[in-house]
Amino acid sequence: MTTDTSAATTSERERLHNLFPDLDFDPQALRDKYRHERDKRLRTDGEDQYIEMAEEFAHYAEEDPYVEPGFARDPINEEIDVAIVGGGFSGMLAAARLKERGLTNIRIIEAGGDFGGTWYWNRYPGAQCDIDSYCYLPLLEELKVMPKEKYSFSPEIFEHSQRIGHEFSLYDITYFQTRVKELRWLEDDKRWRISTNRDDNIRARFVIQAAGVASRPKLPGIQGIKGFKGHSFHTCRWDYDYTGGDHSGGLTKLADKRVAIIGTGATAIQAVPFLGEYAKQLYVFQRTPSSVGLRGNKPTDPDWAKSLEPGWQRRRRENFADIVMGIPHEEDLVADGWTDITRLVGTSIARQAEATGQTADLAEMMLRAEIADFQKMNELRKRVDDTVDDSDTAEALKPWYRMFCKRPTFNDEYLETFNRPNVDLIDVSAAKGVDRITEKGVVANGTEYEVDCIIYATGFEITTSPKRRVDFDILGRGGTSLFEHWANGNRTLHGLYSHGFPNWFTIGINQNGLSPNMTAMFDDQAAHISYIIDEVGKRGHTVAEVKKDAEDDWVAEIKRLQVFGTSFQEACTPGYYNNEGRPNSGGGALGLEIYTPGINAFNALLKTWRDQGDLEGFELS
Ligand code: NDP
């Protein structure tokens, strides 16, 4: 891969100076540095560098440490109206929204032993939601609940999902500890047959696939990974029997253990302070540093909570979604690390307008956004210098990319952890990752680090190909697999339904409006899907299928809107956001599979579609 270090032209420099006379850094030098750091990490194997948790690696994902072993039940044979695959927030919200419409002959099928999805499985120490809890936790107004803090820890979120389960009587309609093995459209019955690992034969008129976006963990394909003789687990199946303690700490069984953690994404940032506190020795293997902003958590102010007017949660969610998208508002209700850059851009545009009386054009807006990004990232890099004592370690912990190239993180203990004498950061960026794993430990930069335990904080199948992300097949009309239909990229209308797959709906992050506040998106999608299912019945039909041309048009529309997305993503450091540096290949980068005008615009579009009242794009029979 060549490195583009072309210097800025004189006229560009003049323009920069005119717009930003007080800049205390050289934007071109930063662009060059970002490009260099990106190129250093690019690998030829892209998403193939990861191994699926299947076959010999299946135990990393399938074992459920949170239930008593030996659960058994008789197979179920039944006909229902709606089957919902997944009992995380998206599946629960789908069930709740259907029930609100009076549709009750529904079932949820869930692999875990309780509700919660992500928050059922991810119980690692320190697990916390990075999104403002007043935006993130669904149905707060309906259930008259107020989170304890601005950022909730996982037990509170898990408890909230259980609350939804009870309030909407979802426990009565859910099959837990049941994994779907196949969905098959039965042409004669006009129903889906849902096969499971419990030999069930459930036939449903409609299926809502709400299997989650980060539900399949992945492992790095590091040479020798199978041969390690010590203990190992993935962060989403934290082994408290081995470490001792619980979510809040107390990992006392690590007192005599040498521990390696591979990966420094949003999960590791939260877990590392606990490992550093309790392990005899901790090695943190880092390929790309995360940006680590201020957490600044605080308890909910009861007076503020009392002052909220009805409809506050939607208003807050919409305000947050717009601001994160770069659409300025007079008031930034969430006002945190996610919305900082937009605030910086807004202020800089306002200052310029005041000084010159002129509004910015698109090119200027983009430049201002880039400069605001540099300023924000400089601030985060300074935070590293201010916190970490050892200068080499501090240097290695600095992120060199635009903030939203990678999932930003927020933590007030992570950086401090590297000042502990028992914690070492091992920078593996030059070798594009860990070299290999031996029987005794981890080899990086030619040195073997002997350890008792390896913890994989290596993430999930989020943007890999659909077949890797979903561990069961979906066979539509004529037995065609959804994965074949999507072999050259996702094909949907609104990201929610696909031609050839009648009465099948999916809740997710592709080809629809995206927000980092995923539960809000899922709720909006759930409400929309429940409207369609309800309408099909009310109109006396049994089958609703998206027409091919409606699907073609939507796919083309999504592509048309990607004008800026591709170049932004290509310049980013590799990761799952940009399909490991190749945004246009494989499963599809996050930014290229979305409705770029944003979640609020997407919701407005769906509302217009519903108000039209003719289920445009569907064929009903
Ligand atoms: P990520 O995919 O974000 O991180 C995986 C890490 O593993 C990266 O640091 C990656 O490095 C590293 N890695 C992979 N292969 C190797 C290798 N061969 N050698 C060394 N390092 C390697 O996973 P996470 O579990 O951290 O986060 C996944 C997502 O879950 C987040 O992005 C977020 O969306 C969600 N999450 C949300 C939270 C919340 O607050 N709501 C909290 C935690 C997670 P590299 O970056 O170089 O690829």
XYZ file of C-alpha atoms and ligand atoms in Angstrom:
669
model
C 0.000 0.000 0.000
C 1.453 3.343 -0.969
C 1.454 6.241 1.417
C -0.001 9.520 0.217
C 2.077 12.255 1.754
C 1.356 14.950 -0.827
C 1.820 18.289 0.836
C -0.964 20.835 0.878
C -0.772 23.305 -2.008
C 0.022 26.946 -1.332
C -3.554 28.033 -2.036
C -4.877 25.416 0.418
C -2.503 26.725 3.056
C -3.673 30.272 2.435
C -7.280 29.217 2.682
C -6.563 27.403 5.938
C -4.780 30.416 7.338
C -7.649 32.726 6.375
C -10.243 30.495 7.984
C -8.216 29.500 11.045
C -5.608 32.182 11.747
C -4.967 30.903 15.288
C -4.369 27.202 14.589
C -1.581 25.846 16.770
C -1.019 22.679 14.695
C -0.367 21.769 11.074
C -3.413 19.983 9.608
C -1.413 18.554 6.718
C 1.121 17.011 9.086
C -1.753 15.373 10.946
C -3.291 14.090 7.705
C 0.053 12.553 6.774
C 0.462 11.004 10.200
C -3.048 9.530 10.072
C -2.382 8.062 6.637
C 0.933 6.582 7.783
C -0.635 4.979 10.876
C -3.469 3.575 8.763
C -1.144 2.078 6.153
C 0.946 0.491 8.883
C -2.100 -1.498 10.044
C -3.646 -2.498 6.711
C -3.609 -6.275 6.229
C -4.139 -8.201 3.027
C -6.465 -10.711 4.674
C -9.144 -8.156 5.705
C -12.008 -9.791 7.569
C -10.469 -13.263 6.955
C -7.960 -12.499 9.705
C -10.691 -13.480 12.162
C -11.975 -16.965 12.854
C -15.613 -17.752 13.363
C -16.591 -19.276 16.659
C -17.711 -22.469 14.996
C -16.647 -26.114 15.138
C -13.532 -26.440 17.332
C -13.967 -22.847 18.542
C -17.729 -23.055 19.102
C -17.340 -23.585 22.847
C -16.066 -19.997 23.236
C -19.531 -18.737 22.300
C -22.032 -21.485 22.943
C -21.397 -22.214 26.568
C -23.632 -20.159 28.819
C -21.879 -19.554 32.153
C -25.010 -17.917 33.607
C -27.384 -20.909 33.701
C -27.394 -24.199 35.522
C -26.151 -26.911 33.177
C -28.468 -29.677 32.007
C -31.588 -27.729 30.987
C -33.973 -29.923 28.985
C -37.563 -29.662 27.749
C -39.868 -31.453 25.323
C -39.904 -30.263 21.714
C -42.644 -27.786 20.864
C -44.967 -28.249 17.921
C -47.260 -25.274 17.354
C -48.674 -22.664 14.994
C -48.445 -19.018 15.951
C -48.857 -15.595 14.368
C -45.449 -14.050 14.986
C -42.115 -15.577 15.976
C -39.441 -13.186 17.187
C -35.890 -14.492 17.038
C -33.923 -12.919 19.877
C -34.807 -11.629 23.327
C -32.493 -8.633 23.505
C -33.879 -5.115 23.462
C -34.830 -5.296 19.765
C -36.820 -8.530 20.148
C -38.462 -7.356 23.355
C -39.422 -4.040 21.799
C -40.876 -5.849 18.794
C -43.003 -7.975 21.127
C -44.044 -4.953 23.200
C -45.052 -2.955 20.115
C -47.050 -5.888 18.708
C -48.818 -6.344 22.018
C -49.688 -2.661 22.122
C -51.528 -3.281 18.845
C -53.425 -6.196 20.344
C -51.390 -8.938 18.628
C -50.788 -11.553 21.274
C -50.226 -14.906 19.560
C -46.489 -14.344 19.508
C -43.377 -16.071 20.816
C -39.830 -14.954 21.462
C -37.075 -17.506 20.938
C -33.930 -16.670 22.873
C -30.589 -18.485 23.196
C -29.790 -17.122 26.652
C -31.379 -17.999 29.961
C -33.038 -14.588 30.341
C -33.743 -11.366 28.453
C -31.123 -8.721 27.782
C -29.172 -9.906 24.719
C -25.892 -7.987 24.761
C -26.476 -7.167 28.416
C -27.203 -10.783 29.254
C -23.952 -12.026 27.728
C -21.586 -9.120 28.412
C -21.062 -9.178 32.150
C -17.346 -8.473 32.155
C -16.046 -6.305 34.995
C -16.866 -2.648 34.475
C -19.336 -3.229 31.601
C -21.231 -0.016 31.103
C -23.162 1.688 28.360
C -21.309 4.555 26.710
C -24.535 6.213 25.651
C -26.418 8.569 27.961
C -28.786 6.275 29.880
C -31.753 8.663 29.510
C -31.481 8.116 25.754
C -30.417 4.492 25.806
C -32.748 2.647 28.154
C -35.990 2.037 26.260
C -39.512 2.778 27.456
C -38.458 4.970 30.390
C -41.550 7.137 30.201
C -43.953 4.231 29.627
C -42.521 2.365 32.629
C -42.036 5.490 34.764
C -38.418 4.615 35.465
C -35.400 6.853 35.830
C -31.853 5.424 35.577
C -29.601 5.905 38.593
C -26.786 7.578 36.670
C -26.049 9.319 33.378
C -24.204 6.180 32.184
C -25.682 2.906 33.416
C -23.627 -0.117 34.342
C -24.630 -3.471 32.895
C -26.525 -4.829 35.962
C -28.939 -1.890 35.827
C -29.460 -2.377 32.091
C -29.980 -6.113 32.501
C -32.469 -5.411 35.284
C -34.293 -2.970 33.010
C -34.645 -5.618 30.338
C -36.113 -7.960 32.950
C -38.499 -5.171 33.956
C -39.716 -4.876 30.356
C -40.128 -8.651 30.323
C -42.386 -8.505 33.375
C -44.325 -5.348 32.503
C -45.208 -6.595 29.030
C -45.710 -10.203 30.214
C -43.007 -11.414 27.861
C -41.729 -14.172 30.150
C -44.934 -16.111 29.407
C -44.318 -16.089 25.679
C -40.578 -16.771 25.534
C -38.624 -19.971 24.958
C -35.265 -19.409 26.642
C -32.120 -21.493 26.135
C -33.306 -22.212 22.636
C -31.231 -21.559 19.545
C -32.810 -21.198 16.147
C -31.193 -23.519 13.636
C -33.134 -22.669 10.492
C -35.968 -20.499 9.189
C -37.754 -21.980 6.174
C -40.686 -20.534 4.232
C -43.369 -23.193 3.664
C -45.044 -22.254 0.414
C -48.132 -24.422 0.933
C -48.794 -23.236 4.481
C -47.756 -19.620 3.845
C -45.840 -19.808 7.086
C -42.267 -19.924 8.314
C -41.027 -23.069 9.977
C -38.630 -22.351 12.801
C -36.335 -25.242 13.659
C -34.319 -25.095 16.860
C -31.677 -26.983 18.808
C -34.549 -28.309 20.973
C -36.119 -30.076 17.971
C -39.035 -27.655 17.965
C -41.285 -27.311 14.963
C -42.829 -23.874 15.267
C -44.775 -22.532 12.319
C -45.313 -18.783 12.311
C -47.176 -16.524 9.897
C -44.555 -13.792 10.404
C -40.969 -13.809 11.591
C -39.121 -10.868 13.074
C -35.400 -11.507 13.154
C -34.019 -9.534 16.074
C -30.871 -11.550 16.622
C -28.669 -8.568 17.513
C -25.779 -6.819 15.813
C -23.014 -7.892 18.162
C -24.216 -11.317 19.163
C -21.583 -13.499 17.477
C -18.168 -13.010 19.031
C -15.079 -13.523 16.887
C -11.548 -14.682 17.562
C -8.347 -13.450 15.946
C -6.865 -16.033 13.576
C -3.541 -15.932 15.390
C -1.196 -18.769 14.542
C -1.070 -21.345 17.341
C -4.275 -20.187 19.034
C -5.454 -23.779 19.432
C -2.294 -24.892 21.184
C -2.405 -22.657 24.265
C -2.387 -24.858 27.371
C -3.501 -22.214 29.864
C -6.988 -20.840 30.414
C -8.745 -18.612 27.880
C -12.129 -17.018 27.272
C -13.815 -14.229 25.299
C -14.980 -11.124 27.158
C -18.626 -11.870 26.356
C -18.433 -15.128 28.363
C -16.464 -13.786 31.313
C -15.314 -16.674 33.497
C -15.845 -15.465 37.063
C -15.183 -18.986 38.330
C -11.634 -18.446 37.134
C -11.144 -14.758 38.002
C -13.326 -14.539 41.099
C -15.454 -11.471 41.781
C -18.235 -9.985 39.721
C -19.093 -7.041 37.527
C -18.040 -4.563 40.205
C -14.606 -6.088 40.821
C -13.124 -8.417 43.434
C -11.230 -10.552 40.861
C -9.134 -11.925 43.723
C -8.425 -15.284 42.104
C -6.130 -13.443 39.687
C -3.752 -12.467 42.491
C -1.237 -15.133 41.443
C -2.039 -15.085 37.721
C -0.268 -13.613 34.701
C -2.977 -12.431 32.344
C -2.918 -11.353 28.691
C -5.757 -9.387 27.168
C -5.774 -9.133 23.373
C -7.624 -6.148 21.968
C -8.171 -2.587 23.142
C -11.654 -1.725 21.846
C -14.608 -0.418 23.865
C -14.837 -3.664 25.866
C -11.182 -3.861 26.895
C -11.153 -0.194 27.888
C -13.747 -0.992 30.549
C -12.287 -4.320 31.728
C -8.568 -3.439 31.846
C -8.722 -1.245 34.989
C -10.135 -4.234 36.896
C -7.590 -6.674 35.507
C -4.816 -4.229 36.332
C -6.062 -3.923 39.890
C -6.254 -7.666 40.585
C -3.878 -9.603 38.317
C -0.353 -10.374 39.435
C 0.796 -9.289 35.981
C -1.234 -7.902 33.094
C -0.094 -7.638 29.479
C -2.354 -5.532 27.276
C -1.751 -6.379 23.607
C -2.740 -3.344 21.591
C -2.876 -3.065 17.799
C -4.771 0.223 17.538
C -5.368 2.474 20.525
C -8.926 3.577 21.210
C -9.696 7.228 21.772
C -10.464 7.484 25.473
C -12.548 10.503 26.395
C -13.772 11.721 29.753
C -16.493 9.541 31.317
C -17.691 12.049 33.880
C -20.502 9.858 35.167
C -22.879 11.399 37.683
C -25.983 10.421 39.614
C -29.356 11.470 38.271
C -30.495 14.775 39.692
C -33.985 14.147 41.139
C -35.068 17.769 40.559
C -34.085 17.555 36.910
C -35.951 14.233 36.596
C -39.074 15.810 38.102
C -38.899 18.730 35.715
C -39.122 16.584 32.561
C -42.191 17.124 30.395
C -44.024 14.232 28.670
C -42.313 13.202 25.442
C -38.908 14.111 26.875
C -37.203 10.837 25.991
C -38.005 11.028 22.283
C -36.980 14.674 22.189
C -33.690 13.845 23.879
C -33.013 10.919 21.532
C -33.761 13.010 18.455
C -31.617 15.875 19.692
C -28.709 13.473 20.327
C -29.127 11.731 16.950
C -29.068 15.030 15.064
C -26.108 16.440 16.925
C -23.999 13.315 16.485
C -24.801 13.525 12.755
C -23.440 17.061 12.681
C -26.802 18.795 12.553
C -26.471 21.647 15.034
C -29.228 22.451 17.549
C -29.501 25.437 19.806
C -29.420 23.154 22.804
C -27.236 20.051 23.177
C -29.317 18.047 25.668
C -26.825 15.208 26.145
C -23.667 17.336 25.908
C -20.978 14.678 26.214
C -17.976 13.283 24.367
C -20.172 12.095 21.470
C -21.463 15.576 20.754
C -18.283 17.621 21.392
C -17.126 17.763 17.782
C -20.442 19.039 16.496
C -20.407 21.712 19.174
C -16.901 22.723 18.095
C -17.978 22.879 14.426
C -21.106 24.827 15.313
C -19.141 27.388 17.317
C -16.532 27.804 14.611
C -19.184 28.346 11.912
C -21.083 30.800 14.089
C -17.907 32.789 14.818
C -17.044 32.989 11.136
C -20.586 34.042 10.194
C -20.492 36.732 12.852
C -17.131 38.029 11.668
C -17.804 37.969 7.921
C -21.574 37.922 7.622
C -21.225 34.932 5.241
C -22.450 31.371 5.551
C -20.130 28.436 4.910
C -20.319 26.339 1.715
C -20.139 22.531 1.780
C -16.353 22.363 1.266
C -15.828 24.835 4.082
C -18.178 22.914 6.360
C -16.211 19.727 5.708
C -12.924 21.479 6.395
C -14.318 22.933 9.608
C -15.490 19.481 10.649
C -12.014 18.092 9.972
C -10.319 20.858 11.948
C -12.739 20.360 14.860
C -11.918 16.653 14.712
C -8.165 17.379 14.839
C -8.749 19.673 17.830
C -10.793 17.060 19.652
C -8.264 14.317 18.960
C -5.392 16.614 20.034
C -7.256 17.092 23.290
C -7.598 13.320 23.709
C -3.922 12.775 22.908
C -3.025 15.424 25.468
C -5.147 13.558 27.988
C -2.871 10.560 27.438
C 0.255 12.660 28.039
C -1.277 14.218 31.145
C -2.220 10.837 32.621
C 0.378 8.249 31.660
C 3.779 8.545 33.357
C 5.974 6.557 30.973
C 6.487 8.552 27.792
C 6.879 5.534 25.443
C 3.684 4.002 26.795
C 1.895 7.329 26.447
C 3.066 7.661 22.849
C 1.775 4.180 22.016
C -1.607 4.916 23.595
C -2.308 7.923 21.342
C -4.949 7.453 18.684
C -4.042 8.839 15.232
C -7.260 8.877 13.219
C -10.468 10.863 12.948
C -12.629 10.342 15.980
C -15.469 8.432 14.345
C -13.172 6.127 12.379
C -13.373 3.859 15.402
C -15.853 3.482 18.195
C -14.945 6.290 20.626
C -14.635 5.210 24.246
C -14.984 7.041 27.544
C -13.297 6.013 30.740
C -11.626 7.689 33.691
C -9.524 4.756 34.942
C -8.166 3.059 31.817
C -5.185 5.316 31.084
C -4.216 5.466 34.776
C -3.954 1.678 34.808
C -0.751 1.865 32.763
C 0.965 3.614 35.673
C 0.685 0.418 37.714
C 3.958 -1.528 38.014
C 2.197 -4.838 37.196
C 0.708 -3.608 33.895
C 2.531 -3.567 30.550
C 1.264 -2.263 27.256
C 2.551 -4.315 24.337
C 2.220 -2.340 21.127
C 1.783 -4.812 18.256
C 0.920 -2.267 15.566
C 4.162 -2.675 13.615
C 3.521 -6.395 13.123
C -0.214 -5.778 12.410
C -1.116 -7.847 15.479
C 0.168 -10.505 17.832
C 2.766 -12.782 16.139
C 1.571 -16.114 17.479
C 0.337 -18.010 20.488
C 2.341 -20.830 22.017
C 1.514 -23.476 24.621
C 2.726 -21.056 27.284
C 1.707 -17.628 26.139
C 1.696 -14.876 23.556
C 4.511 -13.942 21.190
C 4.644 -10.330 20.099
C 7.428 -8.363 18.415
C 9.562 -11.495 18.732
C 9.207 -11.822 22.541
C 7.259 -14.589 24.280
C 5.103 -13.414 27.189
C 4.296 -16.430 29.361
C 0.816 -16.198 30.846
C -1.723 -18.293 32.751
C -4.732 -16.844 30.995
C -5.566 -15.167 27.680
C -8.676 -13.000 27.478
C -9.899 -12.266 23.966
C -11.388 -8.775 23.759
C -11.485 -9.133 20.004
C -15.048 -8.101 19.294
C -17.945 -9.383 17.273
C -19.119 -10.161 13.749
C -20.668 -6.745 13.190
C -19.791 -5.833 9.618
C -18.607 -9.182 8.316
C -20.690 -10.994 5.712
C -24.283 -11.803 6.766
C -23.508 -15.520 6.789
C -20.878 -15.003 9.459
C -23.084 -12.715 11.486
C -26.101 -15.033 11.669
C -25.574 -18.626 12.727
C -28.671 -20.105 11.041
C -29.917 -20.176 7.482
C -32.994 -18.324 6.246
C -34.601 -20.068 3.306
C -37.234 -18.057 1.467
C -39.300 -18.738 -1.640
C -38.046 -21.715 -3.637
C -35.628 -22.612 -0.827
C -33.330 -19.688 -1.706
C -30.988 -18.754 1.102
C -30.941 -15.152 2.247
C -27.167 -15.399 2.149
C -27.314 -16.208 -1.573
C -29.749 -13.369 -2.156
C -27.340 -11.066 -0.330
C -24.155 -12.599 -1.773
C -23.201 -9.274 -3.411
C -24.362 -7.059 -0.570
C -27.494 -6.562 1.483
C -30.711 -6.248 -0.508
C -33.677 -4.777 1.326
C -36.332 -2.138 1.318
C -35.787 0.181 4.317
C -33.241 -2.307 5.679
C -36.164 -4.269 7.101
C -37.585 -6.673 4.480
C -36.343 -8.474 1.402
C -37.784 -9.713 -1.886
C -38.320 -13.495 -1.947
C -38.672 -13.610 1.845
C -42.360 -12.967 2.463
C -43.529 -12.072 5.959
C -39.903 -11.865 7.124
C -38.635 -8.749 8.873
C -35.252 -7.931 10.322
C -34.235 -5.363 12.893
C -30.680 -4.136 12.493
C -28.124 -1.600 11.352
C -27.988 -2.040 7.588
C -29.633 0.109 4.944
C -31.596 2.150 7.445
C -31.046 5.194 9.645
C -28.169 4.596 12.045
C -27.540 6.139 15.438
C -24.974 5.167 18.063
C -27.997 5.001 20.352
C -29.070 1.658 18.961
C -31.995 0.911 21.227
C -33.783 4.002 19.906
C -33.325 2.805 16.317
C -34.507 -0.665 17.212
C -37.600 0.687 18.912
C -38.503 2.772 15.870
C -37.965 -0.221 13.593
C -40.022 -2.441 15.902
C -42.898 0.033 15.891
C -42.800 0.246 12.087
C -42.722 -3.521 11.596
C -45.594 -4.022 14.039
C -47.626 -1.501 12.021
C -47.077 -3.516 8.823
C -47.920 -6.858 10.416
C -51.059 -5.366 11.933
C -52.115 -3.765 8.626
C -51.631 -6.948 6.610
C -54.080 -8.748 8.905
C -56.526 -5.856 9.071
C -56.660 -5.752 5.282
C -57.552 -9.438 5.193
C -54.257 -10.669 3.767
C -51.864 -13.315 4.959
C -48.752 -12.651 2.908
C -46.756 -9.454 2.405
C -43.705 -9.477 0.177
C -41.494 -6.666 -1.007
C -41.500 -6.241 -4.778
C -38.190 -6.628 -6.550
C -38.228 -3.124 -8.024
C -38.918 -1.558 -4.609
C -35.903 -3.408 -3.235
C -33.743 -2.425 -6.242
C -34.707 1.215 -5.825
C -33.840 1.267 -2.131
C -30.460 -0.421 -2.659
C -29.704 2.158 -5.372
C -30.800 4.985 -3.085
C -28.506 3.785 -0.288
C -25.585 3.635 -2.769
C -26.415 7.072 -4.184
C -26.234 8.577 -0.710
C -22.699 7.259 -0.106
C -20.957 10.151 -1.836
C -18.833 11.169 1.134
C -18.906 7.929 3.103
C -16.447 5.957 0.992
C -13.594 8.462 0.966
C -13.994 9.085 4.704
C -13.942 5.366 5.471
C -11.019 4.629 3.159
C -8.863 7.164 4.970
C -9.681 5.592 8.335
C -7.542 3.233 10.320
C -8.651 -0.386 9.711
C -11.306 -1.873 11.942
C -14.774 -3.298 11.761
C -16.263 0.141 11.004
C -14.597 0.196 7.575
C -14.408 -3.520 6.914
C -10.774 -3.686 7.986
C -9.733 -0.823 5.715
C -11.580 -2.023 2.621
C -14.950 -0.339 2.890
C -16.200 -1.571 -0.456
C -15.493 -5.262 -0.080
C -16.738 -8.138 2.030
C -19.559 -7.720 4.480
C -19.921 -3.999 4.084
C -18.556 -1.195 6.186
C -20.832 0.376 8.744
C -20.892 3.823 7.172
C -21.655 2.507 3.682
C -24.722 0.510 4.512
C -26.781 3.271 6.035
C -29.322 5.857 5.108
C -26.890 8.769 5.448
C -29.415 11.547 6.164
C -29.697 9.884 9.584
C -32.154 8.210 11.872
C -34.457 11.213 12.256
C -34.743 11.670 8.489
C -35.244 7.930 8.103
C -38.048 7.936 10.655
C -39.685 10.854 8.866
C -39.465 8.890 5.620
C -41.095 5.846 7.225
C -43.821 8.019 8.737
C -44.658 9.493 5.339
C -44.719 5.963 3.950
C -47.147 4.818 6.661
C -49.312 7.929 6.315
C -49.652 7.189 2.612
C -51.468 4.079 3.772
C -50.898 1.833 0.751
C -47.886 -0.188 1.983
C -46.053 0.963 -1.106
C -43.533 -1.521 -2.446
C -45.317 -4.529 -0.959
C -47.391 -7.097 -2.753
C -50.189 -8.420 -0.548
C -51.935 -11.701 -1.109
P -13.725 -4.307 18.931
O -13.984 -4.990 17.642
O -14.056 -2.886 19.043
O -12.200 -4.467 19.332
C -11.457 -5.623 19.030
C -10.035 -5.377 19.426
O -9.235 -6.532 19.154
C -9.413 -4.222 18.648
O -8.652 -3.452 19.525
C -8.530 -4.957 17.637
O -7.484 -4.177 17.147
C -8.046 -6.100 18.488
N -7.459 -7.197 17.710
C -8.077 -7.978 16.796
N -7.222 -8.863 16.257
C -6.035 -8.669 16.857
C -4.784 -9.267 16.734
N -4.563 -10.257 15.840
N -3.770 -8.825 17.518
C -4.009 -7.808 18.398
N -5.178 -7.192 18.562
C -6.188 -7.618 17.791
O -14.478 -5.177 20.060
P -15.086 -4.707 21.468
O -15.637 -5.924 22.105
O -14.131 -3.905 22.219
O -16.269 -3.764 21.061
C -17.229 -4.194 20.103
C -18.377 -3.227 20.040
O -19.245 -3.473 21.130
C -17.997 -1.763 20.220
O -17.481 -1.171 19.100
C -19.312 -1.172 20.633
O -20.099 -0.970 19.511
C -19.862 -2.283 21.492
N -19.592 -1.950 22.902
C -20.423 -1.010 23.429
C -20.283 -0.597 24.691
C -21.227 0.445 25.157
O -20.917 1.236 25.920
N -22.456 0.513 24.684
C -19.221 -1.114 25.576
C -18.405 -2.141 24.927
C -18.585 -2.526 23.623
P -7.734 -3.172 15.910
O -8.470 -2.000 16.475
O -6.385 -2.846 15.431
O -8.544 -3.907 14.897
